[in-house]
Short mmCIF file of C-alpha atoms and ligand atoms in Angstrom, two decimals:
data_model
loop_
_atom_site.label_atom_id
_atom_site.label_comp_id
_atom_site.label_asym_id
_atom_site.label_seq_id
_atom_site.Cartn_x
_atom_site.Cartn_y
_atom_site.Cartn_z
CA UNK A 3 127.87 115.60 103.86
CA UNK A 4 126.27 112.25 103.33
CA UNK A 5 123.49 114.54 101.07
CA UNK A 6 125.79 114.83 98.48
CA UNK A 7 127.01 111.30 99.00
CA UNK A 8 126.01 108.91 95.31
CA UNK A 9 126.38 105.16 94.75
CA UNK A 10 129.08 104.44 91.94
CA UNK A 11 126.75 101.40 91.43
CA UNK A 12 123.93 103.45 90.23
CA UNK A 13 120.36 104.24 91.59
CA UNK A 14 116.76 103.17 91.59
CA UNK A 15 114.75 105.27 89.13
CA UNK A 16 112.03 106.12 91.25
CA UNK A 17 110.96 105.35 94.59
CA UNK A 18 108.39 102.83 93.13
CA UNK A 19 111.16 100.76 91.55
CA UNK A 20 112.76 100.63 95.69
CA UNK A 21 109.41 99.48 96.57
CA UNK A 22 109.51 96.79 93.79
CA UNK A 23 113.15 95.47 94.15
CA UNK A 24 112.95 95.48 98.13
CA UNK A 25 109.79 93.37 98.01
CA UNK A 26 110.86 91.35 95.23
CA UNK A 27 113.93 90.41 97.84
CA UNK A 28 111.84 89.96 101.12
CA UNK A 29 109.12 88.17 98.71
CA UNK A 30 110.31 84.57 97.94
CA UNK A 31 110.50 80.85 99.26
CA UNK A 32 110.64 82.26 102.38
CA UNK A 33 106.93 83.32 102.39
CA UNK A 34 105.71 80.80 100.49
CA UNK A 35 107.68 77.40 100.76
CA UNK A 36 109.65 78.17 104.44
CA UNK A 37 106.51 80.02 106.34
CA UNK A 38 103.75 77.35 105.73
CA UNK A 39 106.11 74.22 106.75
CA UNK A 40 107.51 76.69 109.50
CA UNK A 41 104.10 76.87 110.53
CA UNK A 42 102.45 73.31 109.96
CA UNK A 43 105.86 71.99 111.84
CA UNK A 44 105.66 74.62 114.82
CA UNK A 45 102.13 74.23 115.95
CA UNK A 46 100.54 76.67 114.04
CA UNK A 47 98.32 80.09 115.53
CA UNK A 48 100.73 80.52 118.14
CA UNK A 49 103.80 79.69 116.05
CA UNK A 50 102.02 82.65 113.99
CA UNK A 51 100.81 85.32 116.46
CA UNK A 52 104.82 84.93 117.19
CA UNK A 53 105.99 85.92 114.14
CA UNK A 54 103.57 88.50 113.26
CA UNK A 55 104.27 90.07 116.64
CA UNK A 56 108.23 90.30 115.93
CA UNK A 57 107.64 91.39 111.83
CA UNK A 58 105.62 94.56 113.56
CA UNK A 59 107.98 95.38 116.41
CA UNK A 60 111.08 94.02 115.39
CA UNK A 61 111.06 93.46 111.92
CA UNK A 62 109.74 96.91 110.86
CA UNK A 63 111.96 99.45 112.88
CA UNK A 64 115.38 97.43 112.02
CA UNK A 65 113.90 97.77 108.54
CA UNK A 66 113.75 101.03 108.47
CA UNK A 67 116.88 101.43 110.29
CA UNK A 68 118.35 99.19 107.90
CA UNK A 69 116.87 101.25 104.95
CA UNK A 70 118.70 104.55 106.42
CA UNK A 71 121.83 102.99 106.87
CA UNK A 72 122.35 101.95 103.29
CA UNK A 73 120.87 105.58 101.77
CA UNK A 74 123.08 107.30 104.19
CA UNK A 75 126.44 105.25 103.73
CA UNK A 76 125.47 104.69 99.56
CA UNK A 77 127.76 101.84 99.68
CA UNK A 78 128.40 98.13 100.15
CA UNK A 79 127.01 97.10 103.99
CA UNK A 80 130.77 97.23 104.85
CA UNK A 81 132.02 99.96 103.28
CA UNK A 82 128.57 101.81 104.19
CA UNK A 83 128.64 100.51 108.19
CA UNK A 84 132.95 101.46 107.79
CA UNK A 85 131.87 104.83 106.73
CA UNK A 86 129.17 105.68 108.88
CA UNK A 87 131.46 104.33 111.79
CA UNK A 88 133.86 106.61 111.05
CA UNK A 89 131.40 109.63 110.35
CA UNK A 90 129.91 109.23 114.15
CA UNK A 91 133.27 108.52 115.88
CA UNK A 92 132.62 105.05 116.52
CA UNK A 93 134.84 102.01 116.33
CA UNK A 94 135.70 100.50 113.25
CA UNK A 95 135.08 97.22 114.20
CA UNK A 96 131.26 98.38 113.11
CA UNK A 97 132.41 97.20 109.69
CA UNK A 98 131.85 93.51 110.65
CA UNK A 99 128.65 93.81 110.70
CA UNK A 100 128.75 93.97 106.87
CA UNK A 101 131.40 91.12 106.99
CA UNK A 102 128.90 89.00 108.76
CA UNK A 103 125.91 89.72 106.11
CA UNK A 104 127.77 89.13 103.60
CA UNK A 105 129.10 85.32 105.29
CA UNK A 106 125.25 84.89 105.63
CA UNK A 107 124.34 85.67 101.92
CA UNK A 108 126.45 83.10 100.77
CA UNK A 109 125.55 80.93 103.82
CA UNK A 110 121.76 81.72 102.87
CA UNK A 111 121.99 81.45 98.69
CA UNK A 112 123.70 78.22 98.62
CA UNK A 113 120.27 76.50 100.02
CA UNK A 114 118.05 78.41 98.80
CA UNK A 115 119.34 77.89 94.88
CA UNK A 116 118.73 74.44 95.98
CA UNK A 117 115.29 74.89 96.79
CA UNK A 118 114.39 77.06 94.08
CA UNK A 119 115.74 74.50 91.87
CA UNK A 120 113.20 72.26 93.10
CA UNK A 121 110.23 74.85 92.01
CA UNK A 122 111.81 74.64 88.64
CA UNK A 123 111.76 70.45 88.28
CA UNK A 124 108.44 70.90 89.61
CA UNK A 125 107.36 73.36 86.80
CA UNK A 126 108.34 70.73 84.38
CA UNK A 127 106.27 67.70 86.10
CA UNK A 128 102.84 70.12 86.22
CA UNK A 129 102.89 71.16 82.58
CA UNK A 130 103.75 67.77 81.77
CA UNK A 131 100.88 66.33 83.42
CA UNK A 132 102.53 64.49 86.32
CA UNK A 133 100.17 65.25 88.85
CA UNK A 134 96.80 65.24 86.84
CA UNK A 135 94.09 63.48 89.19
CA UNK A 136 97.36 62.83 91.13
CA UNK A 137 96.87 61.55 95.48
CA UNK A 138 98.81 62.55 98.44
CA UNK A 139 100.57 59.16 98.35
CA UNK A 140 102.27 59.66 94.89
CA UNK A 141 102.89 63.45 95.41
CA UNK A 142 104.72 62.19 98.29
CA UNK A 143 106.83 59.83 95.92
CA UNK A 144 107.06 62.20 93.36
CA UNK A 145 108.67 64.56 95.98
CA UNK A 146 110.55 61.72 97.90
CA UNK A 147 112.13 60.79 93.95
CA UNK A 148 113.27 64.13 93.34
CA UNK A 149 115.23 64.72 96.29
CA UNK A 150 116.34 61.59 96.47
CA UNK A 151 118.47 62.30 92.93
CA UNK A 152 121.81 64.14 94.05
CA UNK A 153 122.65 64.63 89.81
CA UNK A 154 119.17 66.48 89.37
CA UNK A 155 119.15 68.57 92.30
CA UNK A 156 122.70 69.62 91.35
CA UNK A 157 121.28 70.43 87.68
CA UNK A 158 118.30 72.46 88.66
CA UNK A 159 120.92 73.95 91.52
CA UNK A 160 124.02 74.50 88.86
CA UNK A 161 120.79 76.34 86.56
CA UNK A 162 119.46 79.11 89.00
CA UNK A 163 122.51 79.89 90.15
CA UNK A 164 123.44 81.04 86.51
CA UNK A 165 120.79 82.79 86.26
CA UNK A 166 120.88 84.87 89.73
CA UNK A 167 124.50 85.57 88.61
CA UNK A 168 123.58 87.08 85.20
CA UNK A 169 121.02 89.18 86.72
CA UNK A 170 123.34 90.69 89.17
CA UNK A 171 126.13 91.04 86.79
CA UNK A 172 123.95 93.38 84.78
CA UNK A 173 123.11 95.94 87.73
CA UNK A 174 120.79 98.17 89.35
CA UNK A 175 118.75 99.31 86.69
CA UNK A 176 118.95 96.52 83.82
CA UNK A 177 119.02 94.09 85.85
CA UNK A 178 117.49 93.88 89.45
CA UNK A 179 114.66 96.46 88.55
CA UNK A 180 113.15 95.21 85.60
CA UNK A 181 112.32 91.51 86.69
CA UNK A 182 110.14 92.46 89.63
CA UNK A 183 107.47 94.75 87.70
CA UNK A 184 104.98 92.23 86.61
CA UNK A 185 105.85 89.48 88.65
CA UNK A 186 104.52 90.54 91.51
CA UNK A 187 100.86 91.19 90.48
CA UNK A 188 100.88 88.02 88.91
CA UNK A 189 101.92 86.56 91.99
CA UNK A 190 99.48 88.03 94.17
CA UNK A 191 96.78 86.69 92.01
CA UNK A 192 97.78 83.74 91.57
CA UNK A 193 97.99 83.12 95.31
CA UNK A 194 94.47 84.29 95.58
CA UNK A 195 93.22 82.03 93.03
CA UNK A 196 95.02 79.25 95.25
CA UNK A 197 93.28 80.73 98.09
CA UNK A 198 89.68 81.06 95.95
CA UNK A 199 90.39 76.93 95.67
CA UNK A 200 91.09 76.09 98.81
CA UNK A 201 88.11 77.74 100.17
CA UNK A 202 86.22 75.50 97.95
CA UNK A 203 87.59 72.81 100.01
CA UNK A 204 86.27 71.32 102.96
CA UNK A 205 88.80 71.79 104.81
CA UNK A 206 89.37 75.63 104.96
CA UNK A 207 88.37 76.29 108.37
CA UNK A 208 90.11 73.57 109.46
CA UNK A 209 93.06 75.40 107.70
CA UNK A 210 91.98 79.24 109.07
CA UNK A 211 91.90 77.39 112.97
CA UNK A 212 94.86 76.13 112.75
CA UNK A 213 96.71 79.10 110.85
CA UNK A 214 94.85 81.35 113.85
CA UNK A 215 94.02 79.76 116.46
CA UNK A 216 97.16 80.56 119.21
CA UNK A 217 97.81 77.28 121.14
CA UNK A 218 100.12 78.49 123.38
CA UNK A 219 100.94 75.16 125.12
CA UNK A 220 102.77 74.84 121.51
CA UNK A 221 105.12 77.57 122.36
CA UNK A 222 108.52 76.97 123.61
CA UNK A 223 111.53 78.91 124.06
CA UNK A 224 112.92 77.50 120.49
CA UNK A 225 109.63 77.87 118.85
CA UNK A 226 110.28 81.33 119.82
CA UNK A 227 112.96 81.44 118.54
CA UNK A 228 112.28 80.05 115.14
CA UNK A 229 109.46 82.51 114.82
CA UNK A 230 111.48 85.38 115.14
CA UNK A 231 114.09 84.22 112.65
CA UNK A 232 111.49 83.80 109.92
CA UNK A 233 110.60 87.51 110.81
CA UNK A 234 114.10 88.10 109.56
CA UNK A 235 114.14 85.31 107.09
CA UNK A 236 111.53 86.51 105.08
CA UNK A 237 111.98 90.70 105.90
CA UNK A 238 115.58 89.77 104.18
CA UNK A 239 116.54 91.83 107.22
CA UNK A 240 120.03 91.12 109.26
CA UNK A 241 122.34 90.79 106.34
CA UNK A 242 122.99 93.74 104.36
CA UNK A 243 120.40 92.93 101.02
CA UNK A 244 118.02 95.64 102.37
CA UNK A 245 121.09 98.10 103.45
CA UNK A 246 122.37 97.78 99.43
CA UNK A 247 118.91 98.35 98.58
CA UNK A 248 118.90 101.40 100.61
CA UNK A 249 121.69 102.56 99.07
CA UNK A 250 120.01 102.86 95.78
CA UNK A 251 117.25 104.82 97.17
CA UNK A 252 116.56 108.23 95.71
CA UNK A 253 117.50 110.90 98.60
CA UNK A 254 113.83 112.15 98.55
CA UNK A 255 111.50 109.10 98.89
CA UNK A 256 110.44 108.35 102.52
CA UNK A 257 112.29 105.73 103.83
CA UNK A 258 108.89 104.56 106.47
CA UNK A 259 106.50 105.07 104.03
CA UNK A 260 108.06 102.45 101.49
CA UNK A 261 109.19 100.06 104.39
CA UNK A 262 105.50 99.99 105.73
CA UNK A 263 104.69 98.77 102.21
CA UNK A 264 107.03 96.22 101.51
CA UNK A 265 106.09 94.39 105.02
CA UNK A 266 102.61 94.74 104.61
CA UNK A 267 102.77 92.91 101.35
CA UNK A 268 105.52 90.36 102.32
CA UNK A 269 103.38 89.62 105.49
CA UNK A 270 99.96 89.03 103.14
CA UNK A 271 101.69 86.89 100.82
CA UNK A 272 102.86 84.70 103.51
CA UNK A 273 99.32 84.50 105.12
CA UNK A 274 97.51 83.91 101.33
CA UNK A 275 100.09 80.88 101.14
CA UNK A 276 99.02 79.52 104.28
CA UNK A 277 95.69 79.60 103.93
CA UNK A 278 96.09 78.11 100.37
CA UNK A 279 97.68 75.41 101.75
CA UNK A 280 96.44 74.22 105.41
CA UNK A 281 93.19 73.45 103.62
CA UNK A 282 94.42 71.10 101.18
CA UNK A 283 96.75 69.39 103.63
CA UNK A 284 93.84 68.77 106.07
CA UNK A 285 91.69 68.06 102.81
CA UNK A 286 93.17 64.85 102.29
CA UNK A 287 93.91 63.79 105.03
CA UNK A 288 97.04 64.96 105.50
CA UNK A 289 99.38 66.30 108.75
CA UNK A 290 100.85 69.75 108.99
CA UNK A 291 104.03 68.45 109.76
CA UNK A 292 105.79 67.47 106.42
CA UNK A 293 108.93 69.74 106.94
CA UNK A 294 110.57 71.32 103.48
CA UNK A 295 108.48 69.18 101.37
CA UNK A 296 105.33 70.83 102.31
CA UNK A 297 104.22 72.54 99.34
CA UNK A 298 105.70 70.11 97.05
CA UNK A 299 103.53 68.07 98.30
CA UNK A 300 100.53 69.71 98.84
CA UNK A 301 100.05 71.80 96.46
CA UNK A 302 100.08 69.53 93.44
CA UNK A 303 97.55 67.77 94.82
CA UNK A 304 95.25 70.81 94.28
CA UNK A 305 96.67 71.28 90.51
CA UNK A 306 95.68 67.99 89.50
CA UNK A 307 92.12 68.98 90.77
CA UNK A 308 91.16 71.40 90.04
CA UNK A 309 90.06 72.55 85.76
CA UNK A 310 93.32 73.92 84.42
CA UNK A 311 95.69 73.08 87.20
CA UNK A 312 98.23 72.05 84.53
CA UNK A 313 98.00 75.89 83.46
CA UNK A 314 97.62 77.12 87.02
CA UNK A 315 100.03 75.00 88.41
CA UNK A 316 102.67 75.56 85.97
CA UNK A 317 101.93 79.31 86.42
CA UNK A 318 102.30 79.37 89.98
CA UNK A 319 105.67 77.18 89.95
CA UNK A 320 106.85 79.74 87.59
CA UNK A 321 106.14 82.74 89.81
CA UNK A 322 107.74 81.33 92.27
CA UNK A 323 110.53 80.60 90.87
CA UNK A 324 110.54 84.62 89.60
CA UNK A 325 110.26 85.23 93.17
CA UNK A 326 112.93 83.55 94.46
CA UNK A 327 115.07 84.60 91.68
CA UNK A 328 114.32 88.52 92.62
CA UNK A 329 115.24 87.34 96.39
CA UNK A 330 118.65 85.52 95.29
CA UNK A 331 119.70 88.61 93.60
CA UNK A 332 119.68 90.36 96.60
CA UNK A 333 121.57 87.77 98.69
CA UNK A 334 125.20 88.12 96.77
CA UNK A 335 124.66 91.95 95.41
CA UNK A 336 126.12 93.17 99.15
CA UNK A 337 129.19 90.83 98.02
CA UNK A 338 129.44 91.33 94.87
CA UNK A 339 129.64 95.29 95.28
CA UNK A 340 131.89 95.04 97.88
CA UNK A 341 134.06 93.30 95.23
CA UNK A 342 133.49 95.94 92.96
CA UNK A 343 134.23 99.20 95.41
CA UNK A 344 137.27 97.73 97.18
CA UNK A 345 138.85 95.33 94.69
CA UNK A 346 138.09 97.32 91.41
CA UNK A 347 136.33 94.40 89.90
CA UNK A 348 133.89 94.33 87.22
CA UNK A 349 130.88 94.03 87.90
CA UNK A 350 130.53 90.78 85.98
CA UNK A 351 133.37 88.89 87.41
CA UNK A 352 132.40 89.85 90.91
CA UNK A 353 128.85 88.13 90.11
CA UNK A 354 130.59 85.48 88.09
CA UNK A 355 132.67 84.54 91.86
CA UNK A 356 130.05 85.29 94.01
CA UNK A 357 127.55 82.84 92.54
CA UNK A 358 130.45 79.79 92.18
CA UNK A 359 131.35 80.48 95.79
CA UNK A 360 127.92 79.93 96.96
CA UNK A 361 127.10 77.39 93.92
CA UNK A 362 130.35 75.22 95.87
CA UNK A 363 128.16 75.40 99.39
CA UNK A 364 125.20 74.15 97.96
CA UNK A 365 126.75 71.53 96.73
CA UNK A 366 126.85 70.58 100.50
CA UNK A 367 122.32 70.97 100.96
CA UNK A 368 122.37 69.22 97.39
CA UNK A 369 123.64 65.81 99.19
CA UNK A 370 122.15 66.45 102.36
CA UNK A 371 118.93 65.30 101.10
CA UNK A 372 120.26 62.29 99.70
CA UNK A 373 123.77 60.82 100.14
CA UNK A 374 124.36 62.66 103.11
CA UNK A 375 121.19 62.43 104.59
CA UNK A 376 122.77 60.75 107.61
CA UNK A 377 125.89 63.10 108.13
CA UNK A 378 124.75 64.84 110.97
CA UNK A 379 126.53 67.91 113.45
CA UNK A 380 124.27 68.56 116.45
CA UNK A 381 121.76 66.80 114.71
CA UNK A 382 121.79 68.76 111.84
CA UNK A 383 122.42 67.99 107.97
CA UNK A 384 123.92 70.60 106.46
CA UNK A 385 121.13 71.97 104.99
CA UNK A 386 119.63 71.96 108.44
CA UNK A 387 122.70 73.35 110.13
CA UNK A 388 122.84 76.24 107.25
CA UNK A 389 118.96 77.34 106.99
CA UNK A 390 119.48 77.52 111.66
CA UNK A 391 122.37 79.11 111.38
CA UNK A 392 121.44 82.00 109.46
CA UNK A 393 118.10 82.67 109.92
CA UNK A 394 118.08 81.54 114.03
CA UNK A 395 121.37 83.21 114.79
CA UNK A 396 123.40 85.60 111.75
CA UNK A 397 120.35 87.38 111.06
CA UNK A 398 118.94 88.05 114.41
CA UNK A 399 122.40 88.86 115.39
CA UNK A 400 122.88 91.51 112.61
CA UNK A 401 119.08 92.97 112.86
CA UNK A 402 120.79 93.48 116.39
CA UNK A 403 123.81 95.19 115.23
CA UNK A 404 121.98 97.50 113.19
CA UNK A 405 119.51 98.46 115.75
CA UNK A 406 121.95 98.89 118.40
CA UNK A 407 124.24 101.11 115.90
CA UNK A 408 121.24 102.87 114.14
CA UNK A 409 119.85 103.63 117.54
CA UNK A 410 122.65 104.09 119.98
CA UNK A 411 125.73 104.56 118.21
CA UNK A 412 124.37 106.60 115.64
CA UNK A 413 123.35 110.78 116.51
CA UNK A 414 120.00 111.36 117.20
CA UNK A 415 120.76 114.51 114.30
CA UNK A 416 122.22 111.83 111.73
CA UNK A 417 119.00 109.81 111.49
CA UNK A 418 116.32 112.78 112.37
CA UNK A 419 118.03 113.99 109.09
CA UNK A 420 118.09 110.71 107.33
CA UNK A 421 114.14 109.35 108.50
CA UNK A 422 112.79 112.84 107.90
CA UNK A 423 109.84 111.51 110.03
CA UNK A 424 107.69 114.17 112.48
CA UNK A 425 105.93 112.45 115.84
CA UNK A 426 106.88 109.38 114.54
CA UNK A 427 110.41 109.51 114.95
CA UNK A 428 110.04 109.71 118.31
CA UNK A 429 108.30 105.79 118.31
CA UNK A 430 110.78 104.74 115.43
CA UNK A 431 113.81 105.58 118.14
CA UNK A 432 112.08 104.13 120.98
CA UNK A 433 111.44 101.07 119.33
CA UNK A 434 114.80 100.85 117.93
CA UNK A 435 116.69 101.82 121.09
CA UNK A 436 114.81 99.44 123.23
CA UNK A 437 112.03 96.96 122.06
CA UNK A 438 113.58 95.62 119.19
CA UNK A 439 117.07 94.76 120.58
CA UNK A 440 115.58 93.94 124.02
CA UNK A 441 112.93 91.33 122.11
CA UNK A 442 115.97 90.07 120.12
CA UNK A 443 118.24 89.57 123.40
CA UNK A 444 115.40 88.18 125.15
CA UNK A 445 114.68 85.67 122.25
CA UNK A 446 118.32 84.81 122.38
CA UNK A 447 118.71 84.52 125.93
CA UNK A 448 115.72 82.33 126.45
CA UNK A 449 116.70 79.92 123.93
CA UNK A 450 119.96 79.01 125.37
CA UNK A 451 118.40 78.77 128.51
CA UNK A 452 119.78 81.57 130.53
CA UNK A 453 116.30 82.37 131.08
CA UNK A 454 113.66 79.71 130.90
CA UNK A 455 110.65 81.39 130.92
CA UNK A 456 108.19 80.21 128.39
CA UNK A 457 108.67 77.43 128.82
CA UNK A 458 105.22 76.44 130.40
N1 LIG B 514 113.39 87.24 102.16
C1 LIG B 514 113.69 86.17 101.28
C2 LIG B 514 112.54 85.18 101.29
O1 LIG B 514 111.63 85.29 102.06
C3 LIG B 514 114.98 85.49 101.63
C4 LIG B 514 116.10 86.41 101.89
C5 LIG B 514 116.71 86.44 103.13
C6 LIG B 514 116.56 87.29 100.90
C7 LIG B 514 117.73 87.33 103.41
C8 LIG B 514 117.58 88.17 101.16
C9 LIG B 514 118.16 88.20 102.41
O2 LIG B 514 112.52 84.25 100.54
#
C-alpha cells in the first residue's frame, strides 16, 4: 500500500518546512532576474496576462499532480513514475519521464549557476561602492565588463556550484530545510522596500501600464509560448524537483492547500520584482528590452540612489543569491537520489558528481557570453539554446507527462486517496484531464505552426 510506503532519504518535519523548501525551489532567478527581462523583452501586460493565465490553469493542477506523484511513489521521479507505472498497470516506459527531468536539471543548473554567479560579483561591486551615484551608461559597462570576463564568470560559476553541492550532500533535513526559513521573509521585504522606492519614482505608472496593460497586438504564437514556459520555469514544475519534494511530504498535510501557497507567493514575488523594476528602467530613460542583463542593470542604478543602497543593495544581491541557491538544490536532488536508490551511492558522492556534471555544461553559457558569443545553432548561443530548450520544450513536455499520467493513466481511486480533496477534486481532475494538457498541446502546436492562430 503506498500508505505505508517511506522515503529512505528522509522526510520534511512538518508540513510548514514542505511549504518552505518547495517555495524556496520555485522562488529564485526565475522570478526575479528571468520574469522582468521575460517581460520588458516580450511586450509586457499581455506577455503577463499570458503567464498568469497558464500559472492558474496549468501551472497549479500539474503542481498538485506533481506533488501527489512524488508523496505517493516516495522516491526519485524515476523510480517514483517506475513504481507508480507498475502499481496502475501501465507501461514502463512512464519511467522516462523522470529520465527526462532529470536531463533538464542538469540542462537547467548549468546556466543558472552561471547567473547566480553573477548576483554574487554583483554583491561585491554594491558593498564596495561601485555603483554609488552610479548612471545607466556605466551600469551598462559595469555589466557589459563582467560578462565580458570568461575567467570570472567561471570563478563565481566554479563557487555556487560548490556550494549547491554541499547543501545537497547534507540532505533533507540538515540541509535543504534549514536555509529557506529566514530567507524568505527577508526577501519579501526587501522586494517591497524596492517596490516602496520605485514608487517614489516618476516613473511607476509608467512601470504598472506597462507591467498591466495587455497589448495584445504584442502576442504571437512564440510569445505564447515563452509565457507558458516561464509558468513552468519559475513553478519548478516539469522536471521532477517538485515530485522529490513531494516525496518528502508528511502523509497527512494537504497536498492543495500547500500548493495554493507556494504559487501564490512565487507569483507575488515575481510581480513585486516587476514593479520594482519597470519604474526605474523607464526612470532613466531606459528601454524594457535589455535581455538577461536587465536587473544588473537596472537595479543598481536605484542602489546608488537611494540613502543606504550600499546596505540595501548588498542585502538584496545577497537574498538573491539565497534564493537561487534554495532553487539549485532542487535542480540535481532528483539526480542525485536517483544515484543514491539505484546505484547505492552516498549521498555525498552522488552530490559531489551531480554538481561537476552540470559545473562541465556551464562551462558552455560561461563562454557564450564572451568567447563564444558568436557560435550560434538556430540562432542560439548555448546559453540561449539551453535556457529554450528546457523551459520552452522539456518542461512543458514533462508538466504534460505528468498531467496526462496523473490524470489518465493513473485510477481515479489512487489519487481520490492521495488528494484527499471533497468538491474540489472533481475541478482538480477536470483540469488535469483536459485544460491543462489541452493548453499545453495547443501552446505547442501553435508554435510550430500546425495551427497559426494568434497570430493576428
Ligand atoms: N523555479 C526556479 C526559479 O524560478 C527555477 C527552477 C526550475 C528550479 C526548475 C527547479 C526546477 O528560479
Amino acid at each position: 500500500m503506498a500508505e505505508q510506503r517511506t522515503s529512505i532519504h528522509g522526510q520534511w518535519s512538518s508540513r510548514f518546512a514542505f511549504i518552505l523548501a518547495a517555495t524556496g525551489s520555485a522562488v529564485g532567478l526565475g522570478n526575479i532576474w528571468k520574469f522582468p527581462y521575460m517581460a520588458g523583452e516580450n511586450g509586457g501586460g499581455a506577455f503577463v496576462l499570458v503567464y498568469i493565465a497558464c500559472i492558474a490553469l496549468v501551472g497549479l493542477p500539474i503542481m498538485m499532480a506533481e506533488v501527489m506523484l512524488g508523496r505517493r511513489g516516495r522516491q526519485s521521479p524515476i523510480n517514483t513514475m517506475r513504481t507508480l507505472a507498475r502499481e496502475e498497470g501501465r507501461s514502463g516506459l512512464w519511467q522516462y519521464l523522470g529520465w527526462g527531468g532529470v536531463i533538464a536539471g542538469f540542462f537547467i543548473l548549468s546556466y543558472y549557476s552561471v547567473i547566480a554567479g553573477w548576483t554574487m560579483a554583483y554583491f561585491f561591486r554594491t558593498i564596495g561602492g561601485t555603483f554609488d551615484g552610479v548612471t545607466a551608461e556605466v551600469a551598462g559597462q559595469v555589466f557589459g565588463n563582467l560578462v565580458s570576463d570568461p575567467e570570472r564568470l567561471l570563478a563565481w560559476h566554479t563557487i555556487f556550484m560548490v556550494l549547491t553541492t554541499v547543501v545537497v550532500s547534507r540532505g533533507v533535513e540538515h540541509g535543504l530545510e534549514k536555509s529557506v526559513r529566514f530567507l524568505m521573509p527577508a526577501l519579501f521585504i526587501i522586494l517591497i522596500l524596492l517596490v516602496g522606492y520605485a514608487m517614489s519614482q516618476g516613473a511607476f505608472m509608467q512601470g504598472v501600464h506597462f507591467l498591466f496593460d495587455a497589448d495584445f497586438s504584442k502576442l504571437s504564437a512564440d510569445v505564447v509560448l515563452k509565457a507558458m514556459g516561464q509558468a513552468f520555469f519559475t513553478l519548478s514544475l516539469g522536471m521532477g524537483a517538485i515530485m522529490i519534494y513531494g516525496s518528502y511530504l508528511p502523509s497527512d498535510a494537504s497536498i492543495a492547500r500547500t500548493t495554493f501557497t507556494i504559487v501564490v507567493m512565487d507569483t507575488l514575488v515575481a510581480l513585486l520584482a516587476g514593479l520594482a523594476i519597470f519604474p526605474i528602467v523607464f526612470g532613466n530613460g531606459m528601454t524594457a528590452d535589455q535581455g538577461v542583463g536587465l536587473i544588473f542593470k537596472v537595479l543598481p542604478i536605484a542602489f546608488g540612489q537611494m540613502p543606504m543602497g550600499t546596505v540595501f543593495g548588498g542585502l538584496f544581491f545577497l537574498l538573491l543569491l539565497f534564493a537561487a541557491w534554495t532553487s539549485a538544490i532542487s535542480l540535481i536532488e532528483p539526480a542525485a537520489a536517483w544515484l543514491v536508490e539505484n546505484h547505492g551511492m552516498n549521498r555525498i558522492y552522488a552530490a559531489v558528481a551531480c554538481g561537476m556534471a552540470a559545473w562541465l555544461l556551464g562551462v558552455g553559457t560561461v563562454l557564450s557570453f564572451n568567447l563564444w558569443a558568436e557560435v550560434t545553432l538556430f540562432d542560439k548561443t548555448f546559453f540561449d539554446l539551453m535556457d529554450y530548450l528546457t523551459s520552452n520544450v522539456m518542461l512543458p513536455l514533462g508538466g504534460l507527462s505528468i498531467a496526462l499520467f496523473a490524470g489518465w493513466a493513473m485510477s481515479r481511486n489512487a489519487s481520490q486517496d492521495e488528494l484527499r480533496l471533497k468538491l474540489s477534486y472533481h475541478l482538480w481532475r477536470f483540469l488535469i484531464r483536459f485544460v491543462s494538457p489541452v493548453l499545453v498541446a495547443l501552446v505547442f502546436l501553435n508554435a510550430i505552426g500546425v495551427l497559426s492562430f494568434g497570430r493576428g
